PDB file of C-alpha atoms in Angstrom:
ATOM      1  CA  PRO Z  10      -6.543  18.162  30.510  1.00 59.00           C
ATOM      2  CA  ILE Z  11      -8.957  15.457  31.575  1.00 61.00           C
ATOM      3  CA  THR Z  12      -8.033  12.824  34.130  1.00 68.00           C
ATOM      4  CA  LEU Z  13      -9.525   9.472  33.157  1.00 68.00           C
ATOM      5  CA  ASP Z  14     -10.350   6.544  35.395  1.00 76.00           C
ATOM      6  CA  GLN Z  15      -7.833   4.070  33.993  1.00 80.00           C
ATOM      7  CA  GLU Z  16      -9.304   1.084  35.835  1.00 85.00           C
ATOM      8  CA  ARG Z  17     -12.802   1.648  34.492  1.00 84.00           C
ATOM      9  CA  LEU Z  18     -11.451   2.190  31.002  1.00 85.00           C
ATOM     10  CA  ALA Z  19      -9.511  -1.056  31.192  1.00 86.00           C
ATOM     11  CA  GLU Z  20     -12.661  -2.801  32.389  1.00 86.00           C
ATOM     12  CA  ALA Z  21     -14.641  -1.394  29.450  1.00 89.00           C
ATOM     13  CA  LEU Z  22     -12.047  -2.022  26.710  1.00 93.00           C
ATOM     14  CA  GLU Z  23      -9.743  -4.892  27.656  1.00 93.00           C
ATOM     15  CA  ASP Z  24     -10.483  -8.124  25.767  1.00 95.00           C
ATOM     16  CA  ARG Z  25     -13.352  -6.461  23.887  1.00 97.00           C
ATOM     17  CA  VAL Z  26     -13.886  -5.855  20.181  1.00 98.00           C
ATOM     18  CA  VAL Z  27     -13.751  -2.073  19.711  1.00 98.00           C
ATOM     19  CA  LEU Z  28     -14.804  -0.356  16.484  1.00 98.00           C
ATOM     20  CA  ILE Z  29     -13.993   3.272  15.682  1.00 98.00           C
ATOM     21  CA  THR Z  30     -15.800   5.079  12.863  1.00 98.00           C
ATOM     22  CA  GLY Z  31     -13.702   7.761  11.237  1.00 97.00           C
ATOM     23  CA  GLY Z  32     -10.757   5.619  12.340  1.00 97.00           C
ATOM     24  CA  GLY Z  33      -8.353   7.279   9.934  1.00 96.00           C
ATOM     25  CA  GLY Z  34      -9.228  10.829  10.967  1.00 95.00           C
ATOM     26  CA  SER Z  35      -7.367  12.936  13.485  1.00 92.00           C
ATOM     27  CA  ILE Z  36      -9.855  12.260  16.304  1.00 94.00           C
ATOM     28  CA  GLY Z  37     -10.488   8.631  15.335  1.00 96.00           C
ATOM     29  CA  GLY Z  38      -6.766   7.994  15.000  1.00 96.00           C
ATOM     30  CA  GLU Z  39      -6.047   9.425  18.437  1.00 94.00           C
ATOM     31  CA  LEU Z  40      -8.861   7.356  19.921  1.00 95.00           C
ATOM     32  CA  ALA Z  41      -7.285   4.291  18.292  1.00 97.00           C
ATOM     33  CA  ARG Z  42      -3.890   5.072  19.846  1.00 96.00           C
ATOM     34  CA  GLN Z  43      -5.486   5.405  23.276  1.00 94.00           C
ATOM     35  CA  VAL Z  44      -7.682   2.302  22.950  1.00 96.00           C
ATOM     36  CA  CYS Z  45      -4.685   0.161  21.965  1.00 97.00           C
ATOM     37  CA  ARG Z  46      -3.135   0.794  25.383  1.00 94.00           C
ATOM     38  CA  PHE Z  47      -6.058  -1.110  26.967  1.00 95.00           C
ATOM     39  CA  ARG Z  48      -5.474  -4.308  24.970  1.00 96.00           C
ATOM     40  CA  PRO Z  49      -8.783  -4.850  23.182  1.00 97.00           C
ATOM     41  CA  SER Z  50      -9.280  -8.338  21.742  1.00 98.00           C
ATOM     42  CA  ARG Z  51      -9.561  -6.617  18.341  1.00 98.00           C
ATOM     43  CA  LEU Z  52      -9.583  -3.039  17.117  1.00 98.00           C
ATOM     44  CA  VAL Z  53     -11.597  -2.306  13.981  1.00 98.00           C
ATOM     45  CA  LEU Z  54     -10.972   0.995  12.215  1.00 98.00           C
ATOM     46  CA  LEU Z  55     -13.770   1.956   9.854  1.00 98.00           C
ATOM     47  CA  GLY Z  56     -13.544   4.887   7.483  1.00 97.00           C
ATOM     48  CA  ARG Z  57     -13.786   6.045   3.913  1.00 96.00           C
ATOM     49  CA  GLY Z  58     -10.316   7.572   3.521  1.00 95.00           C
ATOM     50  CA  GLU Z  59      -8.070   4.798   2.285  1.00 96.00           C
ATOM     51  CA  ASN Z  60      -4.843   6.788   2.661  1.00 97.00           C
ATOM     52  CA  SER Z  61      -5.578   7.852   6.218  1.00 97.00           C
ATOM     53  CA  LEU Z  62      -6.630   4.303   7.180  1.00 97.00           C
ATOM     54  CA  TRP Z  63      -3.417   2.963   5.664  1.00 97.00           C
ATOM     55  CA  ALA Z  64      -1.319   5.511   7.592  1.00 97.00           C
ATOM     56  CA  ILE Z  65      -2.876   4.753  10.999  1.00 98.00           C
ATOM     57  CA  GLU Z  66      -2.666   1.021  10.280  1.00 97.00           C
ATOM     58  CA  GLN Z  67       1.091   1.291   9.674  1.00 97.00           C
ATOM     59  CA  GLU Z  68       1.568   3.305  12.856  1.00 98.00           C
ATOM     60  CA  LEU Z  69      -0.479   0.947  15.055  1.00 98.00           C
ATOM     61  CA  ARG Z  70       1.150  -2.198  13.653  1.00 97.00           C
ATOM     62  CA  ARG Z  71       4.539  -0.653  14.453  1.00 98.00           C
ATOM     63  CA  ASP Z  72       3.634   0.625  17.939  1.00 98.00           C
ATOM     64  CA  PHE Z  73       1.351  -2.239  19.021  1.00 98.00           C
ATOM     65  CA  PRO Z  74       2.692  -5.370  17.330  1.00 96.00           C
ATOM     66  CA  GLY Z  75       0.506  -8.390  17.847  1.00 94.00           C
ATOM     67  CA  LEU Z  76      -2.661  -6.365  18.463  1.00 96.00           C
ATOM     68  CA  PRO Z  77      -5.432  -7.840  16.304  1.00 98.00           C
ATOM     69  CA  LEU Z  78      -6.315  -4.998  13.956  1.00 98.00           C
ATOM     70  CA  ALA Z  79      -8.895  -4.878  11.172  1.00 98.00           C
ATOM     71  CA  LEU Z  80      -9.730  -2.155   8.691  1.00 98.00           C
ATOM     72  CA  GLU Z  81     -13.036  -1.557   6.966  1.00 98.00           C
ATOM     73  CA  LEU Z  82     -13.077   0.812   4.005  1.00 98.00           C
ATOM     74  CA  CYS Z  83     -16.651   1.951   4.441  1.00 97.00           C
ATOM     75  CA  ASP Z  84     -18.723   5.129   4.258  1.00 97.00           C
ATOM     76  CA  ILE Z  85     -21.174   5.575   7.140  1.00 98.00           C
ATOM     77  CA  ARG Z  86     -23.677   6.928   4.598  1.00 98.00           C
ATOM     78  CA  ASN Z  87     -23.941   3.402   3.153  1.00 98.00           C
ATOM     79  CA  PRO Z  88     -26.158   1.447   5.586  1.00 98.00           C
ATOM     80  CA  HIS Z  89     -25.728  -1.865   3.748  1.00 98.00           C
ATOM     81  CA  ARG Z  90     -21.905  -1.806   3.940  1.00 97.00           C
ATOM     82  CA  LEU Z  91     -22.026  -0.498   7.491  1.00 97.00           C
ATOM     83  CA  ASN Z  92     -24.241  -3.390   8.587  1.00 98.00           C
ATOM     84  CA  GLN Z  93     -21.910  -5.833   6.842  1.00 98.00           C
ATOM     85  CA  ALA Z  94     -18.932  -4.489   8.787  1.00 98.00           C
ATOM     86  CA  PHE Z  95     -20.771  -4.522  12.120  1.00 98.00           C
ATOM     87  CA  GLN Z  96     -22.081  -8.043  11.544  1.00 98.00           C
ATOM     88  CA  ARG Z  97     -18.639  -9.271  10.512  1.00 98.00           C
ATOM     89  CA  TRP Z  98     -16.823  -7.957  13.588  1.00 98.00           C
ATOM     90  CA  ARG Z  99     -19.618  -7.816  16.194  1.00 98.00           C
ATOM     91  CA  PRO Z 100     -18.102  -4.933  18.177  1.00 98.00           C
ATOM     92  CA  GLU Z 101     -18.945  -4.600  21.837  1.00 97.00           C
ATOM     93  CA  VAL Z 102     -17.787  -0.981  22.056  1.00 98.00           C
ATOM     94  CA  VAL Z 103     -18.129   1.667  19.327  1.00 98.00           C
ATOM     95  CA  PHE Z 104     -16.588   5.124  19.206  1.00 98.00           C
ATOM     96  CA  HIS Z 105     -18.393   7.100  16.506  1.00 98.00           C
ATOM     97  CA  ALA Z 106     -15.946   9.789  15.373  1.00 97.00           C
ATOM     98  CA  ALA Z 107     -16.824   9.909  11.663  1.00 97.00           C
ATOM     99  CA  ALA Z 108     -18.239  13.322  10.789  1.00 96.00           C
ATOM    100  CA  HIS Z 109     -17.779  16.373   8.667  1.00 94.00           C
ATOM    101  CA  LYS Z 110     -16.392  19.043  11.009  1.00 91.00           C
ATOM    102  CA  HIS Z 111     -15.259  21.981   8.841  1.00 91.00           C
ATOM    103  CA  VAL Z 112     -17.553  24.910   9.691  1.00 93.00           C
ATOM    104  CA  PRO Z 113     -17.097  27.045   6.514  1.00 94.00           C
ATOM    105  CA  PHE Z 114     -17.479  24.053   4.160  1.00 94.00           C
ATOM    106  CA  LEU Z 115     -20.649  22.919   5.897  1.00 96.00           C
ATOM    107  CA  GLU Z 116     -22.085  26.435   5.712  1.00 96.00           C
ATOM    108  CA  ARG Z 117     -21.609  26.254   1.929  1.00 97.00           C
ATOM    109  CA  HIS Z 118     -22.734  22.611   1.654  1.00 97.00           C
ATOM    110  CA  PRO Z 119     -25.317  21.993   4.378  1.00 97.00           C
ATOM    111  CA  GLU Z 120     -26.687  18.926   2.596  1.00 97.00           C
ATOM    112  CA  GLU Z 121     -23.369  17.161   3.280  1.00 96.00           C
ATOM    113  CA  ALA Z 122     -23.737  17.833   7.015  1.00 97.00           C
ATOM    114  CA  VAL Z 123     -27.215  16.304   6.894  1.00 97.00           C
ATOM    115  CA  GLU Z 124     -26.079  13.267   4.875  1.00 97.00           C
ATOM    116  CA  ASN Z 125     -22.963  12.525   6.904  1.00 97.00           C
ATOM    117  CA  ASN Z 126     -23.468  13.877  10.417  1.00 98.00           C
ATOM    118  CA  ILE Z 127     -27.175  13.109  10.773  1.00 98.00           C
ATOM    119  CA  PHE Z 128     -28.034  10.235   8.431  1.00 98.00           C
ATOM    120  CA  GLY Z 129     -24.589   8.672   8.899  1.00 98.00           C
ATOM    121  CA  THR Z 130     -25.038   8.726  12.678  1.00 98.00           C
ATOM    122  CA  ARG Z 131     -28.492   7.169  12.296  1.00 98.00           C
ATOM    123  CA  ASN Z 132     -26.924   4.408  10.169  1.00 98.00           C
ATOM    124  CA  VAL Z 133     -24.203   3.770  12.771  1.00 98.00           C
ATOM    125  CA  LEU Z 134     -26.791   3.556  15.553  1.00 98.00           C
ATOM    126  CA  GLU Z 135     -28.930   1.107  13.568  1.00 98.00           C
ATOM    127  CA  ALA Z 136     -25.920  -1.057  12.713  1.00 98.00           C
ATOM    128  CA  ALA Z 137     -24.854  -0.977  16.375  1.00 98.00           C
ATOM    129  CA  ARG Z 138     -28.315  -2.020  17.530  1.00 97.00           C
ATOM    130  CA  ASN Z 139     -28.486  -4.817  14.931  1.00 97.00           C
ATOM    131  CA  ALA Z 140     -25.065  -6.122  16.039  1.00 97.00           C
ATOM    132  CA  GLY Z 141     -25.848  -5.979  19.770  1.00 96.00           C
ATOM    133  CA  VAL Z 142     -23.284  -3.285  20.625  1.00 97.00           C
ATOM    134  CA  ARG Z 143     -23.214  -2.728  24.405  1.00 95.00           C
ATOM    135  CA  ARG Z 144     -21.472   0.674  24.485  1.00 97.00           C
ATOM    136  CA  CYS Z 145     -21.660   3.363  21.811  1.00 97.00           C
ATOM    137  CA  VAL Z 146     -19.931   6.708  22.304  1.00 97.00           C
ATOM    138  CA  ASN Z 147     -20.812   9.463  19.846  1.00 98.00           C
ATOM    139  CA  ILE Z 148     -18.098  12.098  19.516  1.00 96.00           C
ATOM    140  CA  SER Z 149     -19.870  15.445  19.290  1.00 95.00           C
ATOM    141  CA  THR Z 150     -18.731  19.043  19.502  1.00 93.00           C
ATOM    142  CA  ASP Z 151     -19.111  22.033  21.796  1.00 93.00           C
ATOM    143  CA  LYS Z 152     -20.702  23.708  18.765  1.00 94.00           C
ATOM    144  CA  ALA Z 153     -23.826  21.604  19.466  1.00 94.00           C
ATOM    145  CA  VAL Z 154     -24.532  23.806  22.506  1.00 94.00           C
ATOM    146  CA  ASN Z 155     -26.934  26.542  21.353  1.00 94.00           C
ATOM    147  CA  PRO Z 156     -25.880  25.838  17.740  1.00 94.00           C
ATOM    148  CA  ALA Z 157     -25.165  28.849  15.565  1.00 95.00           C
ATOM    149  CA  ASN Z 158     -23.962  27.059  12.428  1.00 96.00           C
ATOM    150  CA  VAL Z 159     -24.738  24.021  10.289  1.00 97.00           C
ATOM    151  CA  LEU Z 160     -22.075  21.926  12.008  1.00 96.00           C
ATOM    152  CA  GLY Z 161     -23.549  22.636  15.434  1.00 96.00           C
ATOM    153  CA  VAL Z 162     -27.108  21.933  14.305  1.00 97.00           C
ATOM    154  CA  SER Z 163     -26.160  18.679  12.568  1.00 97.00           C
ATOM    155  CA  LYS Z 164     -24.229  17.423  15.595  1.00 97.00           C
ATOM    156  CA  ARG Z 165     -27.025  18.487  17.974  1.00 97.00           C
ATOM    157  CA  ILE Z 166     -29.497  16.432  15.933  1.00 98.00           C
ATOM    158  CA  ALA Z 167     -27.028  13.525  15.996  1.00 98.00           C
ATOM    159  CA  GLU Z 168     -26.944  13.837  19.803  1.00 97.00           C
ATOM    160  CA  TYR Z 169     -30.747  13.588  19.882  1.00 98.00           C
ATOM    161  CA  LEU Z 170     -30.560  10.436  17.748  1.00 98.00           C
ATOM    162  CA  VAL Z 171     -28.092   8.932  20.245  1.00 98.00           C
ATOM    163  CA  LEU Z 172     -30.323   9.927  23.153  1.00 97.00           C
ATOM    164  CA  GLU Z 173     -33.332   8.260  21.516  1.00 97.00           C
ATOM    165  CA  ALA Z 174     -31.281   5.121  20.755  1.00 97.00           C
ATOM    166  CA  SER Z 175     -30.266   5.050  24.413  1.00 96.00           C
ATOM    167  CA  ARG Z 176     -33.890   5.232  25.518  1.00 95.00           C
ATOM    168  CA  GLN Z 177     -34.788   2.296  23.258  1.00 94.00           C
ATOM    169  CA  ALA Z 178     -31.720   0.192  24.086  1.00 92.00           C
ATOM    170  CA  PRO Z 179     -31.953  -2.975  26.170  1.00 92.00           C
ATOM    171  CA  ALA Z 180     -31.020  -2.819  29.843  1.00 92.00           C
ATOM    172  CA  GLY Z 181     -27.270  -2.690  30.390  1.00 91.00           C
ATOM    173  CA  THR Z 182     -26.620  -1.000  27.044  1.00 94.00           C
ATOM    174  CA  ARG Z 183     -25.266   2.566  26.990  1.00 95.00           C
ATOM    175  CA  TYR Z 184     -25.353   5.003  24.100  1.00 97.00           C
ATOM    176  CA  ILE Z 185     -23.871   8.387  24.988  1.00 95.00           C
ATOM    177  CA  SER Z 186     -22.526  11.547  23.396  1.00 96.00           C
ATOM    178  CA  VAL Z 187     -19.443  13.446  24.502  1.00 94.00           C
ATOM    179  CA  ARG Z 188     -18.621  16.952  23.341  1.00 92.00           C
ATOM    180  CA  PHE Z 189     -15.108  17.921  22.338  1.00 86.00           C
ATOM    181  CA  GLY Z 190     -13.941  21.496  22.024  1.00 81.00           C
ATOM    182  CA  ASN Z 191     -11.596  22.516  19.234  1.00 68.00           C
ATOM    183  CA  VAL Z 192      -8.999  19.776  18.813  1.00 60.00           C
ATOM    184  CA  LEU Z 193      -5.431  21.009  18.391  1.00 56.00           C
ATOM    185  CA  GLY Z 194      -3.759  19.429  15.384  1.00 58.00           C
ATOM    186  CA  SER Z 195      -7.086  18.260  13.926  1.00 58.00           C
ATOM    187  CA  ARG Z 196      -7.303  17.939  10.203  1.00 57.00           C
TER     188      ARG Z 196
END
């Protein structure tokens, strides 16, 4: 268990537009549930799975009535659509949780890890920069430490992209990566 600084989180999220990529996924959905507690001015869930977006939308509308909520059916591999969504909502905080995470599938289909986890992350970072995002948190994996599989390598490269975006970002802007271990109940 991790103890979070609730005051600093409230400061970072309250009355801010927050966008979550992979918003319908198990990690993105849990991030959405947690973010809602800090009363953002709007929560934007972006993802390509229409059924999972619909399900989390129903849950959040029930549990957080009155919270301004927007959904963007969008694939992070499509830079044009991604830029449209970022320009429309102008998020201040982004949690980038969209990724392929299934180790055996990615071993069999490494090109999908490159397309989604690497190029998709690059697209998110460019859209964030173009929209003036102040905080961008990339959700990575412990498998990026001394990577031994395609998932780990693709997420390690994504971390390097975030690090480079951070170096090029204007003063006061933070782009960071956090590594999760295996997530219980993850899809």
